Coordinates of C-alpha atoms in Angstrom, one line a residue:
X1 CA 4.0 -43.6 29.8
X2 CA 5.7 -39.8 29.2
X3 CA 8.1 -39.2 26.9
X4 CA 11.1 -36.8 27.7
X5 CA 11.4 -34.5 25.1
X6 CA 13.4 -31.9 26.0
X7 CA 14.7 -31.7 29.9
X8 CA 16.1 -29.3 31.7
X9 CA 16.7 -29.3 35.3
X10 CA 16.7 -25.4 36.4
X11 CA 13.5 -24.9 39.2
X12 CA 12.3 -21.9 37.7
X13 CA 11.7 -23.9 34.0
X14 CA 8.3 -24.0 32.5
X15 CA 6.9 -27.4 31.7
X16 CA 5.1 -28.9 28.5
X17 CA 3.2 -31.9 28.0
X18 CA 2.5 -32.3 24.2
X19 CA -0.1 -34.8 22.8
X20 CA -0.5 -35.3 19.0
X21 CA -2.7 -35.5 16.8
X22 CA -4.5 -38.6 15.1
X23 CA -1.7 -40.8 14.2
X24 CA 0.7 -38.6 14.7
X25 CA 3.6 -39.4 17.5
X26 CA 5.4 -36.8 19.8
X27 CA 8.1 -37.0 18.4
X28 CA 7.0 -34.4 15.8
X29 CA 7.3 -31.7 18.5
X30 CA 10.6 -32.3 19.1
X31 CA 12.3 -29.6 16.8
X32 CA 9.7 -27.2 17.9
X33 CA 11.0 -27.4 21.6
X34 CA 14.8 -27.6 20.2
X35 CA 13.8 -24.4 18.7
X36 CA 12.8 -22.4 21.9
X37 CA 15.3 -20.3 23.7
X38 CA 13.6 -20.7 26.7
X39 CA 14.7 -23.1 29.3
X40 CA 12.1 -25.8 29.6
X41 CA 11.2 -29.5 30.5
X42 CA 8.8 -31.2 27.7
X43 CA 7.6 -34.1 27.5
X44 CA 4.8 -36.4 25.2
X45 CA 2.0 -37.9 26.0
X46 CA 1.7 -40.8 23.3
X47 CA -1.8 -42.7 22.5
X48 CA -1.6 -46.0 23.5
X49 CA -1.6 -48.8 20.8
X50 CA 1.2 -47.3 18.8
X51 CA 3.7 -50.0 19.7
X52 CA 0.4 -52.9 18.6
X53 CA 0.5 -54.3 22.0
X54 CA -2.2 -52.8 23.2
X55 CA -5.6 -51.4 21.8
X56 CA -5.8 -48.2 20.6
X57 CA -8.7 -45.7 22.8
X58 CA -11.8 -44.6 21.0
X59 CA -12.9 -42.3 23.5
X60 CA -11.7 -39.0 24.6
X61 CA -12.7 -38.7 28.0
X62 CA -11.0 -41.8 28.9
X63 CA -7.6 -40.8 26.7
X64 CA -7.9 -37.8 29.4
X65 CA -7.7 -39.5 32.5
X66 CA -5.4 -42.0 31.7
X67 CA -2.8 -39.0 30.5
X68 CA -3.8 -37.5 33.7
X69 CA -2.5 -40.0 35.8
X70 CA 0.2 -40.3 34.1
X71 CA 1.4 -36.7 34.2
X72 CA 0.6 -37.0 38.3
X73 CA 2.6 -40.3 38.2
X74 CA 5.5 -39.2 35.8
X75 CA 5.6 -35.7 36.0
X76 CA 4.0 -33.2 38.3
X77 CA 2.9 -29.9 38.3
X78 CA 2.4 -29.0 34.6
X79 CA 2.4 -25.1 33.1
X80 CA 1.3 -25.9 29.2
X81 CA -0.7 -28.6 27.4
X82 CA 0.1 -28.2 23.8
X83 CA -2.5 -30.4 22.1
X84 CA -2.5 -30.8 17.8
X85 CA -5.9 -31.8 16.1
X86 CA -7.4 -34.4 17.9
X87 CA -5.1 -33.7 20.4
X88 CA -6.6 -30.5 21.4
X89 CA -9.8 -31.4 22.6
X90 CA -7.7 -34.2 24.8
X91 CA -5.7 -31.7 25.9
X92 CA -8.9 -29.1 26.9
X93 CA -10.2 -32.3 28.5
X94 CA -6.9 -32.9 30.8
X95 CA -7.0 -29.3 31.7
X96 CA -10.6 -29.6 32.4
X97 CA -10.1 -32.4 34.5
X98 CA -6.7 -30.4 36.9
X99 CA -9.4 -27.3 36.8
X100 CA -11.7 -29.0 39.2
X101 CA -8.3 -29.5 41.4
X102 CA -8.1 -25.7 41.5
X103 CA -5.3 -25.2 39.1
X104 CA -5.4 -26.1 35.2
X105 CA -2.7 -25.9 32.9
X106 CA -2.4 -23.3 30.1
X107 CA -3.7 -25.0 26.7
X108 CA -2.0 -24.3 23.2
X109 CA -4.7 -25.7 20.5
X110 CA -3.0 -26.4 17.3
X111 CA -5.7 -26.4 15.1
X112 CA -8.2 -28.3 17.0
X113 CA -11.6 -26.1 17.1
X114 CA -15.0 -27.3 18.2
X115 CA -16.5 -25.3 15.6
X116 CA -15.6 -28.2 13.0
X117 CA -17.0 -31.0 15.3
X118 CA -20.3 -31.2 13.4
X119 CA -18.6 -31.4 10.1
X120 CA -16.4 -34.0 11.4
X121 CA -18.4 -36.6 11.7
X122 CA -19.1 -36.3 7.8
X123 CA -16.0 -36.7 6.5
X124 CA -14.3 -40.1 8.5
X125 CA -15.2 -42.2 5.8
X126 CA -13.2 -40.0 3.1
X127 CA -10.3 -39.5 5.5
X128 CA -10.2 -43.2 6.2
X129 CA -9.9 -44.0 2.1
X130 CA -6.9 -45.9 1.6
X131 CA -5.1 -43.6 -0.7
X132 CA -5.7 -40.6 1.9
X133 CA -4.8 -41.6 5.6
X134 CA -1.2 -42.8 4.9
X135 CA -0.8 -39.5 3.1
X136 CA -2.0 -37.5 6.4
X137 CA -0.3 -39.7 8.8
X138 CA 3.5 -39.3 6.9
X139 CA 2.7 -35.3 7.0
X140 CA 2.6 -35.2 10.7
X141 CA 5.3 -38.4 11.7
X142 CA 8.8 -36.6 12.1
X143 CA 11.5 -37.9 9.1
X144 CA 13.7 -40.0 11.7
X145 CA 9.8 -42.6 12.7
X146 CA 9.8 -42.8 9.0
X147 CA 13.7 -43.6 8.5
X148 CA 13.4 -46.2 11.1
X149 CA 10.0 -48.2 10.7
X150 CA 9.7 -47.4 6.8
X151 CA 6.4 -46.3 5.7
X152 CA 4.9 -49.2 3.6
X153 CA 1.2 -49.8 5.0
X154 CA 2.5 -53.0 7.1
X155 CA 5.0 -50.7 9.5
X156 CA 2.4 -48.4 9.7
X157 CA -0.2 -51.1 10.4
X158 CA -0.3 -50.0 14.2
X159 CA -0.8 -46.3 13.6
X160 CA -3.9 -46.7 11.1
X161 CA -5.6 -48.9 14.1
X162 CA -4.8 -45.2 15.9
X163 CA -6.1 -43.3 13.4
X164 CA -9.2 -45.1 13.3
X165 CA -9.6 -45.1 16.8
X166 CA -9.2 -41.0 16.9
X167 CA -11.5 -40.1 14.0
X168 CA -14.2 -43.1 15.8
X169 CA -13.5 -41.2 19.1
X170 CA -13.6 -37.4 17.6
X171 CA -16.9 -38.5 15.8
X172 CA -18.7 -39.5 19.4
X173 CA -17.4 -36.3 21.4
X174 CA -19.1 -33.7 22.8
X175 CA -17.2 -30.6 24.3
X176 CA -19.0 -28.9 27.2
X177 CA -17.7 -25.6 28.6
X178 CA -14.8 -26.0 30.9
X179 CA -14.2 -22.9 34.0
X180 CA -11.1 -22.2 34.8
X181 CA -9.4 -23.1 31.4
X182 CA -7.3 -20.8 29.8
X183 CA -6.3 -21.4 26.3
X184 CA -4.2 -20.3 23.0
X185 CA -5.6 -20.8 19.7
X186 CA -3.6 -21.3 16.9
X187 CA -5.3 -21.0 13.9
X188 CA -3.9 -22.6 10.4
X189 CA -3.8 -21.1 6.7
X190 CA -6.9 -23.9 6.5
X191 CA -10.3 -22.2 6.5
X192 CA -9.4 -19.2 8.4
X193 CA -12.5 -17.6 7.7
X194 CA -14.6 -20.4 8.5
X195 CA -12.9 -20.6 12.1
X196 CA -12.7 -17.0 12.5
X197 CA -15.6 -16.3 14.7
X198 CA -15.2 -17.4 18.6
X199 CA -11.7 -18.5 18.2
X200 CA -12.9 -21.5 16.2
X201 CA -16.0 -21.6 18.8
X202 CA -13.4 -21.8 21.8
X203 CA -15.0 -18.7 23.3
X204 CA -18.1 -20.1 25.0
X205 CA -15.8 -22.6 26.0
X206 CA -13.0 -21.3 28.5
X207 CA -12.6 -18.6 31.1
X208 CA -10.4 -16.9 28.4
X209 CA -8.8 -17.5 25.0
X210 CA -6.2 -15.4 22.8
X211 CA -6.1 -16.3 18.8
X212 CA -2.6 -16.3 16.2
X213 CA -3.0 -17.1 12.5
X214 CA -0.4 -19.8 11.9
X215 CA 1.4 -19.5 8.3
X216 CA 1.1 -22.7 6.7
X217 CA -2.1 -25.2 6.4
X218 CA -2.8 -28.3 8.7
X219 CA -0.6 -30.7 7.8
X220 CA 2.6 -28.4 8.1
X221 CA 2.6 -27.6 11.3
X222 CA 5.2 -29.4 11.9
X223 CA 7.2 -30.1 8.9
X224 CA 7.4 -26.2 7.8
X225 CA 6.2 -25.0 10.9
X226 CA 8.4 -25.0 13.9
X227 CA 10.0 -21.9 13.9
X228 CA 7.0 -20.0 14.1
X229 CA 5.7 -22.2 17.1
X230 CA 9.0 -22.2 18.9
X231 CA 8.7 -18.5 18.9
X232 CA 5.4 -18.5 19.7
X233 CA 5.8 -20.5 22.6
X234 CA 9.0 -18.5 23.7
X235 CA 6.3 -16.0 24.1
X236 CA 3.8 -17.2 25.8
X237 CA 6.4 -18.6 28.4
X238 CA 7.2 -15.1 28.9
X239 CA 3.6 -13.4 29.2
X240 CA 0.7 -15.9 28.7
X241 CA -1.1 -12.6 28.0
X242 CA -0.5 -12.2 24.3
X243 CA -2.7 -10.0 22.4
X244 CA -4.7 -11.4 19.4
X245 CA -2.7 -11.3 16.1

């Protein structure tokens, strides 16, 4: 199911679906789009499995189209998909799939660049090491998930079934070119240079795609991040057209 995230009810307001990244929850988007100063609806897209009462997904494609019928069920027409990390290539996927309709969604990839696929699939096991994945999924849950649940490995139990699910289901996907996909790229402090070239190998990818160095690394997007994507966001609402920073 959607989760409302910021709501308002002028006609003319742009709308965002968010999906986060691997383990992360929607929640962390929230003071991004408390942030904006333009009037919009949000809403997240959560994986399923984060409440344990349901298997987690561990494949991408299928994430896709159950997030698509649930933003045709819960939501309607849709003007951005903001994806983070893993949630990027869900997101491109979702667009990809309201393209063949004859009308995508604008895509805002935090991070997530096919032109790190390949070394993905080398690195799971380290990221999966028991003193490492608690650390990445606190960086990315907002303080209030943490207040409430606690973060001792049992509460978080749940999520590291998601995160193992995501990095199983990142290491088996393969991104094909999408037409009619449009797309924002925001690139982290992280291996700029490595993801330079192509918009992180988004190019070849989509009908068109602009590029904005983010500030801080990966995993503070969100904690030290916010005000730079609110404003960012502010701008693309305004003209999707933004020249490469």
């Amino acid at each position: 199911a959607t989760v409302p995230l910021k709501c308002r009810h002028d006609g003319d307001a742009a709308t965002f679906v968010c999906i986060p990244g691997i383990g992360g929850t929607v929640f962390s988007y929230h003071d991004i789009f408390q942030r904006m100063e333009t009037p919009i609806r949000a809403f997240g897209l959560p994986y399923p499995g984060l409440t344990g009462t349901v298997a987690p997904m561990r494949n991408i494609d299928q994430i896709a189209d159950r997030f698509v019928s649930h933003i045709n069920d819960e939501i309607g027409e849709v003007d951005f998909l903001v994806g983070y990390s893993l949630g990027g290539f869900v997101a491109f996927e979702v667009a990809r799939r309201f393209a063949r309709q004859g009308k995508a969604p604008f895509v805002i990839s935090l991070d997530a660049a096919p032109a790190v696929l390949p070394s993905s699939r080398g690195i799971v096991k380290r990221l999966m090491a028991a003193s490492d994945w608690k650390k990445r999924v606190e960086a990315v849950l907002p303080l209030g998930f943490l207040l409430n649940r606690g973060s001792n490995t049992r509460t978080l139990e749940p999520i590291k079934l998601i995160v193992e699910a995501g990095l199983d289901a990142i290491t088996k996907y393969e991104v094909d070119p999408a037409p009619g996909v449009e797309m924002l790229f925001v690139q982290s402090a992280d291996e700029l240079q490595a993801w330079n070239e192509n918009a992180g190998g988004w190019a070849p990818l989509v009908d068109s795609v602009r590029s904005v160095k983010f500030q801080y690394g990966h995993l503070e997007m969100f904690a030290r991040g916010s005000k730079q994507l609110a404003e960012i966001f502010d701008r693309l609402v305004a003209n999707r057209d933004l020249e490469n920073d």
